[in-house]
Amino acid sequence: MWQHLWVSVIGRRAVSALGLANRLLPDHLKREDAAYAAQPVFENQLLEATDETMTKKKPNLRVVSLIASSTEILNALGAGKLQVGRSHECDYPPSVLDLPAITRPKFSVRGGSAEIDKRVRTLVEKGLSVYEVDADALEALHPDVILTQDQCQVCAVSLRDVEKAVCKLLHADPRIVSLHPHTLDDIYRDIGAIADAIDDPQAGKKLVASMKKRFAAIRDKVADQPRKRLAFIEWVDPPMSGGHWMPELIDIAGGESVFGTTGQPSPWITLKDVAAADPDVIVIAPCGYDLEITQREVRPLARYAIWQQMRAVREGNVFLADGNAFFNRPGPRLVESCEILAEIMHPDVCDFGLRGEAYVKYKMARAGVIEKVA
C-alpha cells in the first residue's frame, strides 16, 4: 500500500502518489510502501514518550530515516531529537521538515495519477531505481543508524539504494535497519526493531501496547453493530484496492473487506469488479494524496454509468479520505486510520472527531458524458 505512492508536486505541496507500487511491478516483484504530501496535523495520542528519555540514554546517536513511516515511529518512540536527516517524503510530525532531505525522485513529479503511474512504470520496466540518495549529504550527517525498507523498490528509497550510498561513505559505518511490513504484527515487529536500534526497547514495547489497546477499544465499540462490506480503493487510475494490513483495519473497525487479503499485495481491480461486489460502503484514499487532491482525482468517475449505478454511490455511502496521512504508512497513525473506518461504518456509536478533516462524504459532480467501462 503502504504503500502505493507516486510523487506529485503541486505548488509547495509534494504528493507521493507512489502508492501504486504494487501495480507497476511484475508479479514476482509486487510490493508497496509510503508517501509525501502536506497533510493536516492531528495530535497523535501515541506521541507520549519524551525526547528527554531518549537523549539521556544515547545523547550522541544520530539517526537518518529514509521512509515516512519510520520517521513517524521514531518520533512516537520519543526519539525525534535523534533524527538528523530524512527522505523527501517525510513530513510528519511537522518538525521534521526542518531536517535536510537527502533523497529525491528520478522522474517528473507533476501531473495526475495516470501520468505519474506511466512515468514510474517506465523506470521500473527498464530496471532503474525510482529514487536516489545523495551520498555526499548522507556522509555529512555522520549517521549511526539509517532506517529504510526492503518491501518496495518504487514506493520509497529501497535497501539497495541505501546500501549503494553507504558504500561511498568514508567516515561512517552506520547500522542499517530495513523494515518489511505486511501485517499489523509486522508493524509491531518493526517498531521493536527501531526501538532496539536506538537502545530503548521499552519505548517500543510501550508504543506497541498503546496501539493494541486502542485497537481493542475500537473493536469493543463496534462489537454489537452489523458488519458492513467495505471496498477500499487506494488508487484511482488505474484502480487498486488495499491489501497488506488494510483488511485487518477494516475487520477491527467492524467491517468486511470486499477486496484484498491480509498480508498480501494490494490487488488490481476494475469498476466492474466494484459493481459486481456491491459493497455497502466505498472508501477512496489514494496513497500520497490529501483530501484536496483526492477530490480532484475522483471527478472523472462521474462520467461512468457503472459508477453512477452502484448502490453505495446512489445511497450516499462513498467517502474520500486523506490517503497520505492515513492508511498507507505502516506506523502509529494506523490507529487513527482504523478510527476513520469505524466512524464511517458505524457513526451511531463511533465519533473520534476525524470527520471533515481526515475524511469527507463524496459528492458526485454533474455527470456530463457517460462512458462505458471495458
Coordinates of C-alpha atoms in Angstrom, one line a residue:
M1 CA 0.0 0.0 0.0
W2 CA 1.7 1.1 2.4
Q3 CA 2.1 1.8 0.2
H4 CA 1.4 3.0 -3.2
L5 CA 3.0 6.3 -3.8
W6 CA 3.9 8.4 -6.8
V7 CA 5.2 11.8 -6.1
S8 CA 3.3 14.7 -7.4
V9 CA 4.2 18.3 -6.6
I10 CA 1.5 21.0 -6.7
G11 CA 3.0 24.3 -5.7
R12 CA 4.5 23.8 -2.3
R13 CA 2.7 20.5 -1.8
A14 CA 4.5 17.3 -2.6
V15 CA 2.1 14.5 -3.1
S16 CA 3.5 11.0 -3.0
A17 CA 1.4 9.2 -5.5
L18 CA 3.8 6.3 -5.4
G19 CA 1.1 4.3 -3.8
L20 CA 0.9 2.3 -7.0
A21 CA 3.9 0.3 -6.2
N22 CA 2.2 -3.0 -6.4
R23 CA 0.8 -2.3 -9.8
L24 CA 3.9 -1.2 -11.5
L25 CA 6.0 -4.2 -10.7
P26 CA 6.0 -7.5 -12.4
D27 CA 4.3 -10.3 -10.4
H28 CA 7.4 -11.5 -8.8
L29 CA 8.4 -8.1 -7.5
K30 CA 5.0 -6.8 -6.4
R31 CA 5.5 -4.7 -3.3
E32 CA 4.4 -1.3 -1.8
D33 CA 5.0 1.5 0.8
A34 CA 4.7 5.2 1.7
A35 CA 4.1 8.8 0.6
Y36 CA 4.8 12.5 0.7
A37 CA 2.4 15.4 0.9
A38 CA 1.3 18.3 3.0
Q39 CA -1.2 17.0 5.5
P40 CA -3.4 18.0 8.4
V41 CA -1.7 17.8 11.8
F42 CA -3.6 15.6 14.2
E43 CA -2.4 15.3 17.8
N44 CA -1.4 11.6 17.7
Q45 CA -2.1 10.1 21.1
L46 CA 0.8 7.8 20.6
L47 CA 3.4 10.5 20.8
E48 CA 3.6 10.1 24.5
A49 CA 7.2 9.3 25.2
T50 CA 9.6 12.2 25.7
D51 CA 12.7 13.1 23.8
E52 CA 14.4 13.7 27.1
T53 CA 14.1 9.9 27.9
M54 CA 15.9 9.1 24.7
T55 CA 18.6 11.6 24.8
K56 CA 19.5 10.6 28.3
K57 CA 20.3 7.1 27.0
K58 CA 22.3 8.0 23.9
P59 CA 22.7 11.7 23.5
N60 CA 25.1 11.4 20.6
L61 CA 23.2 8.8 18.5
R62 CA 22.4 10.2 15.0
V63 CA 19.6 8.7 13.0
V64 CA 18.6 9.2 9.4
S65 CA 15.1 8.0 8.5
L66 CA 14.6 7.4 4.8
I67 CA 10.9 6.4 4.9
A68 CA 7.9 8.4 6.2
S69 CA 6.6 5.6 8.4
S70 CA 9.9 5.1 10.2
T71 CA 10.1 8.8 10.9
E72 CA 6.7 8.7 12.5
I73 CA 7.7 5.7 14.5
L74 CA 10.9 7.3 15.7
N75 CA 9.0 10.3 16.9
A76 CA 6.3 8.2 18.5
L77 CA 9.1 6.5 20.5
G78 CA 10.1 9.9 21.9
A79 CA 13.3 9.9 19.9
G80 CA 12.7 12.7 17.5
K81 CA 15.7 14.6 18.7
L82 CA 18.0 11.8 17.5
Q83 CA 16.9 12.3 13.8
V84 CA 19.4 14.3 11.7
G85 CA 18.1 13.6 8.2
R86 CA 15.0 12.5 6.3
S87 CA 13.7 11.5 2.9
H88 CA 11.8 13.9 0.7
E89 CA 8.6 12.0 1.7
C90 CA 9.0 12.5 5.5
D91 CA 6.6 15.2 6.6
Y92 CA 5.1 14.2 9.9
P93 CA 5.4 15.4 12.6
P94 CA 5.8 18.9 11.0
S95 CA 9.1 19.5 12.9
V96 CA 10.9 17.0 10.7
L97 CA 10.5 19.4 7.8
D98 CA 13.4 21.4 9.3
L99 CA 15.7 18.5 8.7
P100 CA 17.7 18.1 5.5
A101 CA 16.1 15.8 2.8
I102 CA 18.7 13.6 1.2
T103 CA 16.6 11.7 -1.3
R104 CA 14.8 12.7 -4.5
P105 CA 12.7 11.1 -7.2
K106 CA 14.3 10.5 -10.6
F107 CA 11.1 11.4 -12.5
S108 CA 9.0 14.4 -13.0
V109 CA 6.6 14.8 -10.1
R110 CA 4.0 16.9 -11.9
G111 CA 0.7 15.6 -13.2
G112 CA -2.2 13.3 -12.2
S113 CA -2.2 9.7 -11.0
A114 CA -2.3 8.2 -14.5
E115 CA 0.7 10.3 -15.7
I116 CA 2.8 9.5 -12.7
D117 CA 1.9 5.8 -13.0
K118 CA 3.2 5.8 -16.5
R119 CA 6.5 7.5 -15.7
V120 CA 7.3 5.2 -12.8
R121 CA 6.2 2.2 -14.7
T122 CA 8.7 3.2 -17.5
L123 CA 11.6 3.4 -14.9
V124 CA 10.6 0.0 -13.4
E125 CA 10.4 -1.7 -16.7
K126 CA 13.9 -0.6 -17.5
G127 CA 15.2 -1.9 -14.2
L128 CA 16.0 1.6 -13.0
S129 CA 15.7 2.9 -9.5
V130 CA 12.9 5.3 -8.9
Y131 CA 14.7 7.4 -6.3
E132 CA 18.3 8.3 -5.5
V133 CA 20.2 9.0 -2.3
D134 CA 22.6 11.9 -2.0
A135 CA 25.6 10.1 -0.7
D136 CA 27.6 13.3 0.0
A137 CA 24.7 14.7 2.0
L138 CA 24.4 11.4 3.9
E139 CA 28.1 11.3 4.8
A140 CA 27.9 14.9 6.0
L141 CA 25.3 13.8 8.5
H142 CA 27.6 11.1 10.0
P143 CA 24.6 8.7 10.8
D144 CA 24.9 5.9 13.3
V145 CA 21.6 4.4 12.3
I146 CA 19.8 4.5 8.9
L147 CA 16.1 3.5 8.7
T148 CA 15.0 2.2 5.3
Q149 CA 12.8 -0.5 3.8
D150 CA 13.1 -3.6 1.5
Q151 CA 9.4 -4.1 0.8
C152 CA 9.0 -2.0 -2.3
Q153 CA 11.5 -0.6 -4.8
V154 CA 9.2 2.0 -6.1
C155 CA 7.3 3.3 -3.1
A156 CA 10.3 4.7 -1.2
V157 CA 14.1 4.6 -1.2
S158 CA 15.0 0.9 -1.3
L159 CA 17.5 -1.0 0.8
R160 CA 19.5 -1.4 -2.4
D161 CA 19.7 2.3 -2.9
V162 CA 20.8 2.9 0.7
E163 CA 23.5 0.2 0.5
K164 CA 24.8 1.7 -2.6
A165 CA 25.1 5.1 -1.0
V166 CA 26.6 3.7 2.2
C167 CA 29.4 2.0 0.2
K168 CA 30.6 5.5 -0.7
L169 CA 30.9 6.7 2.9
L170 CA 34.4 7.3 4.1
H171 CA 33.8 8.4 7.7
A172 CA 30.8 6.4 8.9
D173 CA 29.8 2.8 9.3
P174 CA 26.1 3.1 10.1
R175 CA 23.8 0.3 11.2
I176 CA 21.1 -0.2 8.6
V177 CA 17.6 -1.1 9.9
S178 CA 15.4 -2.2 7.0
L179 CA 11.6 -2.6 7.5
H180 CA 9.4 -5.1 5.7
P181 CA 5.8 -4.7 6.9
H182 CA 2.8 -6.6 5.5
T183 CA 0.5 -7.1 8.6
L184 CA -0.1 -5.3 11.9
D185 CA 2.2 -7.9 13.6
D186 CA 4.9 -7.0 11.1
I187 CA 4.5 -3.3 12.0
Y188 CA 4.8 -4.1 15.7
R189 CA 7.9 -6.1 15.0
D190 CA 9.4 -3.1 13.0
I191 CA 8.6 -0.8 15.9
G192 CA 10.6 -3.1 18.1
A193 CA 13.5 -3.2 15.7
I194 CA 13.7 0.6 15.6
A195 CA 13.4 0.8 19.4
D196 CA 16.3 -1.7 19.7
A197 CA 18.4 0.3 17.2
I198 CA 18.1 3.4 19.4
D199 CA 18.8 1.4 22.5
D200 CA 15.3 1.8 24.0
P201 CA 13.4 -1.4 23.7
Q202 CA 11.0 -0.5 26.5
A203 CA 9.8 2.5 24.4
G204 CA 9.0 0.1 21.6
K205 CA 7.0 -2.2 23.9
K206 CA 5.1 0.8 25.3
L207 CA 4.2 2.1 21.9
V208 CA 3.0 -1.4 20.6
A209 CA 1.0 -1.9 23.8
S210 CA -0.7 1.5 23.3
M211 CA -1.6 0.7 19.7
K212 CA -3.0 -2.6 20.7
K213 CA -5.1 -1.1 23.5
R214 CA -6.6 1.5 21.2
F215 CA -7.4 -1.1 18.5
A216 CA -9.1 -3.2 21.2
A217 CA -11.2 -0.2 22.2
I218 CA -12.4 0.3 18.6
R219 CA -13.3 -3.4 18.3
D220 CA -15.3 -3.2 21.5
K221 CA -17.2 -0.2 20.4
V222 CA -18.5 -1.9 17.2
A223 CA -18.8 -5.4 18.6
D224 CA -22.7 -5.3 18.6
Q225 CA -23.0 -3.5 15.3
P226 CA -23.9 -5.1 11.9
R227 CA -20.8 -5.6 9.9
K228 CA -20.5 -3.6 6.7
R229 CA -19.0 -4.8 3.4
L230 CA -16.4 -2.2 2.5
A231 CA -14.5 -1.6 -0.7
F232 CA -11.3 0.3 0.0
I233 CA -9.7 1.9 -3.1
E234 CA -6.1 3.2 -2.7
W235 CA -5.5 4.3 -6.2
V236 CA -8.0 5.6 -8.8
D237 CA -6.3 5.4 -12.2
P238 CA -5.7 2.6 -12.7
P239 CA -7.9 1.3 -9.8
M240 CA -6.3 -0.7 -6.9
S241 CA -7.7 -1.9 -3.6
G242 CA -5.9 -2.2 -0.3
G243 CA -4.1 -5.3 0.8
H244 CA -1.4 -5.9 3.5
W245 CA -2.8 -4.6 6.8
M246 CA -6.0 -2.9 5.3
P247 CA -8.2 -6.0 5.7
E248 CA -7.2 -6.1 9.4
L249 CA -8.1 -2.5 9.9
I250 CA -11.4 -3.0 8.3
D251 CA -12.1 -6.0 10.4
I252 CA -11.2 -4.2 13.7
A253 CA -13.5 -1.3 12.6
G254 CA -16.5 -3.6 12.2
G255 CA -16.4 -4.3 8.5
E256 CA -15.6 -6.9 5.9
S257 CA -13.0 -6.2 3.2
V258 CA -14.5 -6.8 -0.2
F259 CA -11.1 -6.9 -1.9
G260 CA -7.6 -7.7 -0.6
T261 CA -6.2 -10.3 1.6
T262 CA -4.3 -9.7 4.9
G263 CA -0.6 -9.8 4.4
Q264 CA -0.8 -9.9 0.6
P265 CA -0.1 -7.2 -2.0
S266 CA -2.9 -4.8 -2.9
P267 CA -4.9 -6.2 -5.8
W268 CA -5.7 -4.6 -9.2
I269 CA -9.4 -4.1 -9.6
T270 CA -11.8 -2.5 -12.1
L271 CA -15.1 -0.6 -11.7
K272 CA -16.8 -3.7 -12.9
D273 CA -15.3 -5.6 -10.0
V274 CA -16.6 -3.0 -7.6
A275 CA -20.1 -3.0 -9.1
A276 CA -20.2 -6.8 -9.0
A277 CA -19.1 -6.9 -5.4
D278 CA -21.9 -4.4 -4.5
P279 CA -20.3 -3.1 -1.3
D280 CA -22.3 -1.3 1.4
V281 CA -19.5 1.3 1.7
I282 CA -16.8 2.6 -0.6
V283 CA -13.7 4.4 0.8
I284 CA -11.3 6.1 -1.6
A285 CA -7.9 7.1 -0.1
P286 CA -5.2 7.2 -2.7
C287 CA -1.7 6.7 -1.4
G288 CA 0.1 10.0 -1.1
Y289 CA -2.9 12.2 -1.8
D290 CA -4.6 14.5 0.7
L291 CA -8.3 15.3 0.6
E292 CA -7.9 18.2 -1.8
I293 CA -6.0 16.2 -4.4
T294 CA -8.3 13.1 -3.9
Q295 CA -11.4 15.2 -4.6
R296 CA -9.9 16.3 -7.9
E297 CA -8.8 12.8 -8.8
V298 CA -12.2 11.2 -8.4
R299 CA -14.1 13.7 -10.5
P300 CA -13.8 11.6 -13.7
L301 CA -15.6 8.7 -12.0
A302 CA -18.9 10.6 -12.5
R303 CA -18.6 10.0 -16.3
Y304 CA -19.2 6.3 -16.0
A305 CA -22.7 4.9 -15.9
I306 CA -21.5 1.9 -14.0
W307 CA -20.2 4.2 -11.2
Q308 CA -23.4 6.2 -11.1
Q309 CA -25.5 3.0 -10.7
M310 CA -23.6 1.5 -7.8
R311 CA -25.7 1.1 -4.7
A312 CA -23.1 2.7 -2.4
V313 CA -23.0 5.7 -4.8
R314 CA -26.8 6.1 -5.1
E315 CA -27.2 5.7 -1.3
G316 CA -24.5 8.2 -0.4
N317 CA -22.2 5.7 1.2
V318 CA -19.0 6.7 -0.6
F319 CA -16.3 8.6 1.4
L320 CA -13.0 10.2 0.5
A321 CA -10.1 10.1 3.0
D322 CA -6.6 11.5 3.3
G323 CA -4.5 8.7 2.0
N324 CA -1.2 10.5 2.7
A325 CA -1.7 11.0 6.4
F326 CA -3.6 7.7 7.0
F327 CA -3.9 4.1 5.9
N328 CA -0.8 3.9 3.7
R329 CA 2.0 4.5 6.2
P330 CA 2.7 1.4 8.4
G331 CA 3.1 3.2 11.7
P332 CA 1.3 4.7 14.7
R333 CA -1.4 6.6 12.7
L334 CA -2.9 3.3 11.5
V335 CA -4.9 3.6 14.8
E336 CA -6.5 6.8 13.6
S337 CA -7.0 5.2 10.2
C338 CA -9.0 2.4 11.9
E339 CA -11.0 5.1 13.8
I340 CA -11.8 6.7 10.5
L341 CA -13.2 3.4 9.1
A342 CA -15.2 2.9 12.3
E343 CA -16.7 6.4 12.1
I344 CA -17.7 5.8 8.5
M345 CA -19.3 2.4 9.0
H346 CA -20.7 2.9 12.5
P347 CA -21.4 6.6 13.0
D348 CA -24.1 6.0 15.7
V349 CA -21.5 4.5 18.1
C350 CA -18.2 5.9 16.9
D351 CA -17.1 9.6 17.0
F352 CA -13.4 10.2 17.2
G353 CA -13.6 13.7 15.8
L354 CA -12.0 12.9 12.5
R355 CA -14.8 13.7 10.1
G356 CA -14.4 16.8 8.0
E357 CA -10.6 16.9 8.2
A358 CA -9.4 13.3 7.8
Y359 CA -12.3 12.3 5.5
V360 CA -15.5 13.7 3.9
K361 CA -18.5 12.3 2.2
Y362 CA -18.2 12.0 -1.6
K363 CA -20.3 14.4 -3.7
M364 CA -20.6 13.4 -7.3
A365 CA -20.2 16.2 -9.8
R366 CA -22.7 16.6 -12.6
A367 CA -22.1 13.6 -14.8
G368 CA -21.6 15.0 -18.3
V369 CA -20.7 12.4 -20.9
I370 CA -21.4 8.9 -19.8
E371 CA -18.7 6.4 -20.9
K372 CA -18.7 2.7 -20.9
V373 CA -16.0 0.8 -18.9
A374 CA -14.2 -2.0 -20.7

